[in-house]
PDB file of C-alpha atoms in Angstrom:
ATOM      1  CA  MET A   1       2.981  12.662  -7.215  1.00  0.00           C
ATOM      2  CA  LEU A   2      -0.085  10.159  -6.051  1.00  0.00           C
ATOM      3  CA  ILE A   3      -1.341  10.700  -2.791  1.00  0.00           C
ATOM      4  CA  SER A   4      -3.332   8.361  -0.562  1.00  0.00           C
ATOM      5  CA  SER A   5      -6.631   9.636   1.626  1.00  0.00           C
ATOM      6  CA  VAL A   6      -9.045   7.848   3.266  1.00  0.00           C
ATOM      7  CA  ARG A   7     -12.900   8.871   1.950  1.00  0.00           C
ATOM      8  CA  ARG A   8     -15.867   9.166   4.693  1.00  0.00           C
ATOM      9  CA  ASP A   9     -17.157   5.902   3.302  1.00  0.00           C
ATOM     10  CA  ASP A  10     -13.959   4.128   4.519  1.00  0.00           C
ATOM     11  CA  GLU A  11     -12.613   3.744   0.975  1.00  0.00           C
ATOM     12  CA  VAL A  12      -9.148   4.203   0.025  1.00  0.00           C
ATOM     13  CA  VAL A  13      -8.978   6.816  -2.852  1.00  0.00           C
ATOM     14  CA  VAL A  14      -5.821   7.545  -4.844  1.00  0.00           C
ATOM     15  CA  VAL A  15      -5.751  10.928  -5.822  1.00  0.00           C
ATOM     16  CA  GLY A  16      -3.518  12.186  -8.710  1.00  0.00           C
ATOM     17  CA  GLY A  17      -4.568  16.196  -9.496  1.00  0.00           C
ATOM     18  CA  PHE A  18      -6.664  14.924 -12.275  1.00  0.00           C
ATOM     19  CA  VAL A  19      -9.375  17.811 -13.364  1.00  0.00           C
ATOM     20  CA  ASN A  20     -13.137  15.628 -13.289  1.00  0.00           C
ATOM     21  CA  PRO A  21     -11.325  12.289 -12.954  1.00  0.00           C
ATOM     22  CA  ASP A  22     -12.880   8.837 -13.576  1.00  0.00           C
ATOM     23  CA  THR A  23     -12.848   6.438 -10.552  1.00  0.00           C
ATOM     24  CA  LEU A  24     -12.282   2.624 -10.403  1.00  0.00           C
ATOM     25  CA  ALA A  25     -13.741   0.741  -7.532  1.00  0.00           C
ATOM     26  CA  GLY A  26     -14.188  -2.432  -6.129  1.00  0.00           C
ATOM     27  CA  ARG A  27     -13.737  -5.043  -3.277  1.00  0.00           C
ATOM     28  CA  VAL A  28     -11.201  -7.527  -2.571  1.00  0.00           C
ATOM     29  CA  TYR A  29     -12.551 -10.422  -0.346  1.00  0.00           C
ATOM     30  CA  TYR A  30     -12.040 -14.142   0.836  1.00  0.00           C
ATOM     31  CA  ASP A  31     -14.479 -16.137  -1.051  1.00  0.00           C
ATOM     32  CA  LEU A  32     -14.835 -18.900   1.035  1.00  0.00           C
ATOM     33  CA  ASN A  33     -17.884 -20.765  -0.759  1.00  0.00           C
ATOM     34  CA  ALA A  34     -15.793 -19.843  -4.315  1.00  0.00           C
ATOM     35  CA  ASN A  35     -19.420 -18.242  -5.888  1.00  0.00           C
ATOM     36  CA  ASN A  36     -17.682 -15.048  -7.084  1.00  0.00           C
ATOM     37  CA  VAL A  37     -20.165 -13.146  -4.938  1.00  0.00           C
ATOM     38  CA  PHE A  38     -19.183 -11.210  -1.365  1.00  0.00           C
ATOM     39  CA  ASP A  39     -22.025 -12.794   0.671  1.00  0.00           C
ATOM     40  CA  VAL A  40     -22.505 -14.406   4.017  1.00  0.00           C
ATOM     41  CA  GLY A  41     -19.043 -16.448   5.453  1.00  0.00           C
ATOM     42  CA  ASP A  42     -17.110 -14.300   3.222  1.00  0.00           C
ATOM     43  CA  TYR A  43     -14.963 -11.410   4.809  1.00  0.00           C
ATOM     44  CA  PRO A  44     -12.909  -8.573   3.091  1.00  0.00           C
ATOM     45  CA  ALA A  45      -9.236  -8.693   2.640  1.00  0.00           C
ATOM     46  CA  SER A  46      -7.883  -5.429   4.134  1.00  0.00           C
ATOM     47  CA  GLN A  47      -4.512  -4.038   3.240  1.00  0.00           C
ATOM     48  CA  ALA A  48      -4.524  -5.940   0.010  1.00  0.00           C
ATOM     49  CA  VAL A  49      -2.381  -3.918  -2.944  1.00  0.00           C
ATOM     50  CA  VAL A  50      -4.238  -3.228  -5.910  1.00  0.00           C
ATOM     51  CA  HIS A  51      -2.198  -2.162  -9.224  1.00  0.00           C
ATOM     52  CA  MET A  52      -3.334   0.213 -11.963  1.00  0.00           C
ATOM     53  CA  GLY A  53      -1.242  -0.029 -15.476  1.00  0.00           C
ATOM     54  CA  PRO A  54       0.211   1.040 -17.018  1.00  0.00           C
ATOM     55  CA  GLY A  55       2.364   2.864 -14.859  1.00  0.00           C
ATOM     56  CA  ASN A  56       2.982   2.432 -11.022  1.00  0.00           C
ATOM     57  CA  THR A  57      -0.424   3.415  -9.404  1.00  0.00           C
ATOM     58  CA  TYR A  58      -1.467   1.603  -6.277  1.00  0.00           C
ATOM     59  CA  GLY A  59      -4.737   1.578  -4.104  1.00  0.00           C
ATOM     60  CA  LEU A  60      -4.721  -0.049  -0.688  1.00  0.00           C
ATOM     61  CA  THR A  61      -8.030  -1.672   0.434  1.00  0.00           C
ATOM     62  CA  ALA A  62      -9.453  -0.300   3.660  1.00  0.00           C
ATOM     63  CA  SER A  63     -11.012  -2.582   6.356  1.00  0.00           C
ATOM     64  CA  SER A  64     -13.995  -3.253   4.440  1.00  0.00           C
ATOM     65  CA  GLY A  65     -12.054  -4.902   1.472  1.00  0.00           C
ATOM     66  CA  LYS A  66     -13.113  -1.553  -0.778  1.00  0.00           C
ATOM     67  CA  TYR A  67     -10.568   0.478  -2.982  1.00  0.00           C
ATOM     68  CA  ASP A  68     -10.655   3.081  -5.591  1.00  0.00           C
ATOM     69  CA  VAL A  69      -8.344   4.688  -8.038  1.00  0.00           C
ATOM     70  CA  GLN A  70      -8.834   7.965  -9.889  1.00  0.00           C
ATOM     71  CA  THR A  71      -7.290   8.426 -13.146  1.00  0.00           C
ATOM     72  CA  ALA A  72      -7.678  10.197 -16.152  1.00  0.00           C
ATOM     73  CA  SER A  73      -9.193   9.117 -19.741  1.00  0.00           C
ATOM     74  CA  GLY A  74      -7.313   5.775 -21.120  1.00  0.00           C
ATOM     75  CA  GLN A  75      -7.239   2.154 -21.140  1.00  0.00           C
ATOM     76  CA  TYR A  76      -6.169   0.487 -17.574  1.00  0.00           C
ATOM     77  CA  THR A  77      -5.582  -3.004 -16.307  1.00  0.00           C
ATOM     78  CA  LEU A  78      -6.165  -3.440 -12.421  1.00  0.00           C
ATOM     79  CA  SER A  79      -4.536  -6.725 -10.877  1.00  0.00           C
ATOM     80  CA  LEU A  80      -3.254  -7.729  -7.830  1.00  0.00           C
ATOM     81  CA  PRO A  81       0.618  -7.828  -7.472  1.00  0.00           C
ATOM     82  CA  ASN A  82       1.177  -9.682  -3.986  1.00  0.00           C
ATOM     83  CA  PRO A  83      -1.613 -11.603  -3.487  1.00  0.00           C
ATOM     84  CA  PRO A  84      -1.703 -13.891  -0.109  1.00  0.00           C
ATOM     85  CA  PRO A  85      -0.636 -17.309  -0.358  1.00  0.00           C
ATOM     86  CA  TYR A  86      -2.777 -20.549  -0.784  1.00  0.00           C
ATOM     87  CA  VAL A  87      -5.479 -18.581  -3.034  1.00  0.00           C
ATOM     88  CA  THR A  88      -6.616 -18.580  -6.551  1.00  0.00           C
ATOM     89  CA  ILE A  89      -7.489 -14.933  -8.033  1.00  0.00           C
ATOM     90  CA  ASN A  90     -10.742 -14.664  -9.993  1.00  0.00           C
ATOM     91  CA  PRO A  91     -11.045 -12.673 -12.146  1.00  0.00           C
ATOM     92  CA  SER A  92      -7.013 -12.280 -12.520  1.00  0.00           C
ATOM     93  CA  SER A  93      -7.519  -8.832 -13.527  1.00  0.00           C
ATOM     94  CA  TYR A  94      -9.877  -6.271 -15.149  1.00  0.00           C
ATOM     95  CA  THR A  95      -9.426  -3.855 -18.552  1.00  0.00           C
ATOM     96  CA  ILE A  96     -11.005  -0.676 -18.438  1.00  0.00           C
ATOM     97  CA  ALA A  97     -11.569   2.093 -21.197  1.00  0.00           C
ATOM     98  CA  THR A  98     -12.014   5.513 -19.356  1.00  0.00           C
ATOM     99  CA  THR A  99     -13.239   8.401 -20.621  1.00  0.00           C
ATOM    100  CA  GLY A 100     -12.136  11.052 -18.239  1.00  0.00           C
ATOM    101  CA  ASN A 101     -15.836  12.831 -17.827  1.00  0.00           C
ATOM    102  CA  GLY A 102     -15.879  11.777 -13.958  1.00  0.00           C
ATOM    103  CA  ILE A 103     -17.551   8.485 -14.358  1.00  0.00           C
ATOM    104  CA  TYR A 104     -17.341   5.627 -11.794  1.00  0.00           C
ATOM    105  CA  TYR A 105     -16.544   2.470 -12.538  1.00  0.00           C
ATOM    106  CA  GLY A 106     -17.586   0.029  -9.910  1.00  0.00           C
ATOM    107  CA  GLY A 107     -18.066  -4.026  -9.287  1.00  0.00           C
ATOM    108  CA  ASN A 108     -14.117  -4.436 -10.103  1.00  0.00           C
ATOM    109  CA  ASP A 109     -14.261  -7.121  -7.326  1.00  0.00           C
ATOM    110  CA  PHE A 110     -11.121  -9.629  -6.916  1.00  0.00           C
ATOM    111  CA  SER A 111     -12.508 -12.988  -5.101  1.00  0.00           C
ATOM    112  CA  LEU A 112      -9.593 -14.780  -3.364  1.00  0.00           C
ATOM    113  CA  GLN A 113     -10.301 -18.446  -3.326  1.00  0.00           C
ATOM    114  CA  PRO A 114      -8.775 -20.490  -0.687  1.00  0.00           C
ATOM    115  CA  ILE A 115      -6.895 -23.542  -2.265  1.00  0.00           C
ATOM    116  CA  PRO A 116      -8.184 -26.213  -0.312  1.00  0.00           C
ATOM    117  CA  ASN A 117      -5.938 -28.755   2.186  1.00  0.00           C
ATOM    118  CA  MET A 118      -2.948 -26.118   2.697  1.00  0.00           C
ATOM    119  CA  ASN A 119      -1.786 -26.503   6.466  1.00  0.00           C
ATOM    120  CA  ASP A 120       0.341 -23.502   7.194  1.00  0.00           C
ATOM    121  CA  LEU A 121       1.148 -21.878  10.721  1.00  0.00           C
ATOM    122  CA  GLU A 122       3.612 -19.034  11.173  1.00  0.00           C
ATOM    123  CA  ILE A 123       4.777 -17.454  14.434  1.00  0.00           C
ATOM    124  CA  SER A 124       7.127 -14.836  15.462  1.00  0.00           C
ATOM    125  CA  VAL A 125       9.140 -13.486  18.905  1.00  0.00           C
ATOM    126  CA  ASN A 126       9.870  -9.904  19.346  1.00  0.00           C
ATOM    127  CA  SER A 127      11.113  -7.769  22.387  1.00  0.00           C
ATOM    128  CA  VAL A 128       9.083  -4.876  23.391  1.00  0.00           C
ATOM    129  CA  THR A 129      12.046  -3.172  24.998  1.00  0.00           C
ATOM    130  CA  PRO A 130      15.759  -3.747  24.433  1.00  0.00           C
ATOM    131  CA  PRO A 131      17.269  -5.879  27.140  1.00  0.00           C
ATOM    132  CA  ILE A 132      18.998  -4.320  29.783  1.00  0.00           C
ATOM    133  CA  PRO A 133      20.564  -6.426  32.682  1.00  0.00           C
ATOM    134  CA  GLY A 134      18.164  -6.416  35.762  1.00  0.00           C
ATOM    135  CA  ASN A 135      15.295  -4.630  34.030  1.00  0.00           C
ATOM    136  CA  SER A 136      11.846  -6.102  32.728  1.00  0.00           C
ATOM    137  CA  TYR A 137      12.558  -7.867  29.586  1.00  0.00           C
ATOM    138  CA  PRO A 138       8.991  -8.023  27.914  1.00  0.00           C
ATOM    139  CA  LEU A 139       8.164 -10.474  24.676  1.00  0.00           C
ATOM    140  CA  VAL A 140       5.507 -11.113  22.187  1.00  0.00           C
ATOM    141  CA  LEU A 141       4.410 -14.030  20.516  1.00  0.00           C
ATOM    142  CA  ASN A 142       2.475 -13.457  17.326  1.00  0.00           C
ATOM    143  CA  TYR A 143       1.050 -16.601  15.831  1.00  0.00           C
ATOM    144  CA  SER A 144      -1.564 -17.291  13.101  1.00  0.00           C
ATOM    145  CA  ASN A 145      -3.002 -19.900  10.793  1.00  0.00           C
ATOM    146  CA  VAL A 146      -2.069 -18.839   7.284  1.00  0.00           C
ATOM    147  CA  GLY A 147      -3.368 -21.912   5.573  1.00  0.00           C
ATOM    148  CA  THR A 148      -6.726 -23.035   4.294  1.00  0.00           C
ATOM    149  CA  THR A 149      -7.396 -25.983   7.067  1.00  0.00           C
ATOM    150  CA  ILE A 150      -8.686 -25.468  10.370  1.00  0.00           C
ATOM    151  CA  GLN A 151      -6.169 -26.372  12.951  1.00  0.00           C
ATOM    152  CA  ASN A 152      -6.899 -28.194  15.862  1.00  0.00           C
ATOM    153  CA  ASN A 153      -4.427 -29.158  18.904  1.00  0.00           C
ATOM    154  CA  VAL A 154      -1.752 -26.311  18.175  1.00  0.00           C
ATOM    155  CA  ASP A 155       1.459 -26.529  20.206  1.00  0.00           C
ATOM    156  CA  ILE A 156       2.845 -23.124  20.939  1.00  0.00           C
ATOM    157  CA  GLU A 157       6.510 -23.368  22.600  1.00  0.00           C
ATOM    158  CA  LEU A 158       9.170 -20.650  23.608  1.00  0.00           C
ATOM    159  CA  ILE A 159      12.571 -21.391  24.909  1.00  0.00           C
ATOM    160  CA  LEU A 160      13.948 -18.359  27.131  1.00  0.00           C
ATOM    161  CA  ASP A 161      17.754 -17.403  26.763  1.00  0.00           C
ATOM    162  CA  PRO A 162      19.549 -18.670  29.951  1.00  0.00           C
ATOM    163  CA  SER A 163      19.942 -14.929  31.006  1.00  0.00           C
ATOM    164  CA  VAL A 164      15.972 -14.554  30.639  1.00  0.00           C
ATOM    165  CA  GLN A 165      13.652 -15.536  33.657  1.00  0.00           C
ATOM    166  CA  PHE A 166      10.154 -16.004  33.081  1.00  0.00           C
ATOM    167  CA  ILE A 167       7.711 -14.239  35.208  1.00  0.00           C
ATOM    168  CA  SER A 168       4.362 -14.423  33.882  1.00  0.00           C
ATOM    169  CA  ALA A 169       2.269 -14.333  30.614  1.00  0.00           C
ATOM    170  CA  PHE A 170      -1.399 -14.115  28.991  1.00  0.00           C
ATOM    171  CA  PRO A 171      -2.889 -16.271  28.396  1.00  0.00           C
ATOM    172  CA  VAL A 172      -1.230 -18.541  31.143  1.00  0.00           C
ATOM    173  CA  PRO A 173       0.861 -21.154  29.569  1.00  0.00           C
ATOM    174  CA  THR A 174      -0.106 -24.997  29.540  1.00  0.00           C
ATOM    175  CA  ASN A 175       3.225 -26.229  30.565  1.00  0.00           C
ATOM    176  CA  ILE A 176       6.428 -24.704  32.237  1.00  0.00           C
ATOM    177  CA  ALA A 177       9.884 -26.400  32.475  1.00  0.00           C
ATOM    178  CA  GLY A 178      12.700 -24.366  33.331  1.00  0.00           C
ATOM    179  CA  ASN A 179      13.120 -22.098  30.553  1.00  0.00           C
ATOM    180  CA  THR A 180      10.775 -23.979  28.124  1.00  0.00           C
ATOM    181  CA  ILE A 181       7.236 -22.447  28.112  1.00  0.00           C
ATOM    182  CA  SER A 182       4.334 -23.710  26.440  1.00  0.00           C
ATOM    183  CA  TRP A 183       0.900 -23.220  25.437  1.00  0.00           C
ATOM    184  CA  ASN A 184      -1.851 -25.404  23.421  1.00  0.00           C
ATOM    185  CA  ILE A 185      -4.328 -23.796  21.263  1.00  0.00           C
ATOM    186  CA  ALA A 186      -7.682 -25.820  20.818  1.00  0.00           C
ATOM    187  CA  THR A 187      -8.733 -24.575  17.762  1.00  0.00           C
ATOM    188  CA  LEU A 188      -7.276 -22.200  15.007  1.00  0.00           C
ATOM    189  CA  GLY A 189      -9.423 -21.361  12.591  1.00  0.00           C
ATOM    190  CA  VAL A 190      -8.753 -20.296   8.753  1.00  0.00           C
ATOM    191  CA  PHE A 191      -6.514 -17.413   8.495  1.00  0.00           C
ATOM    192  CA  GLY A 192      -7.276 -16.964  12.575  1.00  0.00           C
ATOM    193  CA  THR A 193      -4.350 -15.173  14.487  1.00  0.00           C
ATOM    194  CA  GLY A 194      -3.561 -14.628  18.066  1.00  0.00           C
ATOM    195  CA  THR A 195      -0.996 -13.009  20.327  1.00  0.00           C
ATOM    196  CA  ILE A 196       0.941 -13.792  23.621  1.00  0.00           C
ATOM    197  CA  SER A 197       2.433 -11.523  25.999  1.00  0.00           C
ATOM    198  CA  ILE A 198       4.975 -12.743  28.052  1.00  0.00           C
ATOM    199  CA  LEU A 199       6.649 -10.471  30.965  1.00  0.00           C
ATOM    200  CA  THR A 200      10.534 -11.860  32.150  1.00  0.00           C
ATOM    201  CA  THR A 201      13.442 -10.164  33.461  1.00  0.00           C
ATOM    202  CA  LEU A 202      17.010  -9.993  32.404  1.00  0.00           C
ATOM    203  CA  ASP A 203      19.711 -11.481  34.978  1.00  0.00           C
ATOM    204  CA  SER A 204      21.292  -8.435  36.566  1.00  0.00           C
ATOM    205  CA  LEU A 205      24.726 -10.026  35.624  1.00  0.00           C
ATOM    206  CA  ALA A 206      24.306 -10.508  32.136  1.00  0.00           C
ATOM    207  CA  GLN A 207      26.896  -8.684  30.318  1.00  0.00           C
ATOM    208  CA  LEU A 208      26.502  -5.647  27.886  1.00  0.00           C
ATOM    209  CA  GLY A 209      26.823  -6.577  24.176  1.00  0.00           C
ATOM    210  CA  ASN A 210      26.341 -10.687  24.714  1.00  0.00           C
ATOM    211  CA  MET A 211      23.378 -11.692  22.571  1.00  0.00           C
ATOM    212  CA  VAL A 212      20.148 -12.733  24.281  1.00  0.00           C
ATOM    213  CA  THR A 213      18.281 -15.297  22.127  1.00  0.00           C
ATOM    214  CA  CYS A 214      14.821 -16.670  22.395  1.00  0.00           C
ATOM    215  CA  SER A 215      13.085 -19.033  19.746  1.00  0.00           C
ATOM    216  CA  SER A 216       9.665 -19.979  19.034  1.00  0.00           C
ATOM    217  CA  THR A 217       7.971 -23.236  17.456  1.00  0.00           C
ATOM    218  CA  ILE A 218       4.452 -23.945  16.364  1.00  0.00           C
ATOM    219  CA  ASN A 219       3.028 -26.979  15.232  1.00  0.00           C
ATOM    220  CA  SER A 220       0.220 -29.135  15.107  1.00  0.00           C
ATOM    221  CA  PRO A 221      -0.905 -32.684  14.108  1.00  0.00           C
ATOM    222  CA  LEU A 222      -0.844 -31.848  10.449  1.00  0.00           C
ATOM    223  CA  VAL A 223       1.938 -31.905   8.116  1.00  0.00           C
ATOM    224  CA  ASP A 224       2.964 -28.251   7.374  1.00  0.00           C
ATOM    225  CA  VAL A 225       3.591 -27.375   3.958  1.00  0.00           C
ATOM    226  CA  THR A 226       5.833 -24.497   5.060  1.00  0.00           C
ATOM    227  CA  PRO A 227       7.803 -25.431   8.046  1.00  0.00           C
ATOM    228  CA  ALA A 228      10.320 -22.903   7.801  1.00  0.00           C
ATOM    229  CA  ASN A 229       7.975 -20.443   9.150  1.00  0.00           C
ATOM    230  CA  ASN A 230       7.211 -22.675  11.939  1.00  0.00           C
ATOM    231  CA  ILE A 231      10.076 -21.594  13.956  1.00  0.00           C
ATOM    232  CA  ASP A 232      11.899 -18.199  14.894  1.00  0.00           C
TER     233      ASP A 232
END
């Protein structure tokens, strides 16, 4: 069994019980200037999955974007099986022959180069606690710009179930019209994210077992390439 652990240098290491294992290491990062170098303006891709084959050995990048996997002697291929959308991976893979003598094979970096002009906003609405008649019913909106363009004048809308009453929210809404609550985000940068916390109550006369449905949308003046994730 392969076990993941965290080293003191904030790299994730996969330990397979090998004696004097070799280490394959590198970094996964967003290469915003597409020069294949992790430099000023770039930032690490955390929680990216790195696959080592043959077989099914996986590493997970840390907050630094770094990863390493340990293995015995042999020939191995490193790749990213589940890359984020709208990026070109450079290189697509590495093939490395190891000796099993405790050698460190570093520099196996993956540059994620954004594909230009991909407009894609994403939103989800989730309840913090189950709905109970007469009780508080907190909600959380999570939104993000998963595309590769800066988004301006972003509109977020939350429509509450008729049995749900709005109490407050942070940030404060831009507009409230009945059970429709809205916010305007002036600018949402590339890969930017945000959270809105909403406090509501559920009507004391609501019937147990009835469905409580709250929906959310996110839009901007740009045409979205994946409109299905603009609604939740």
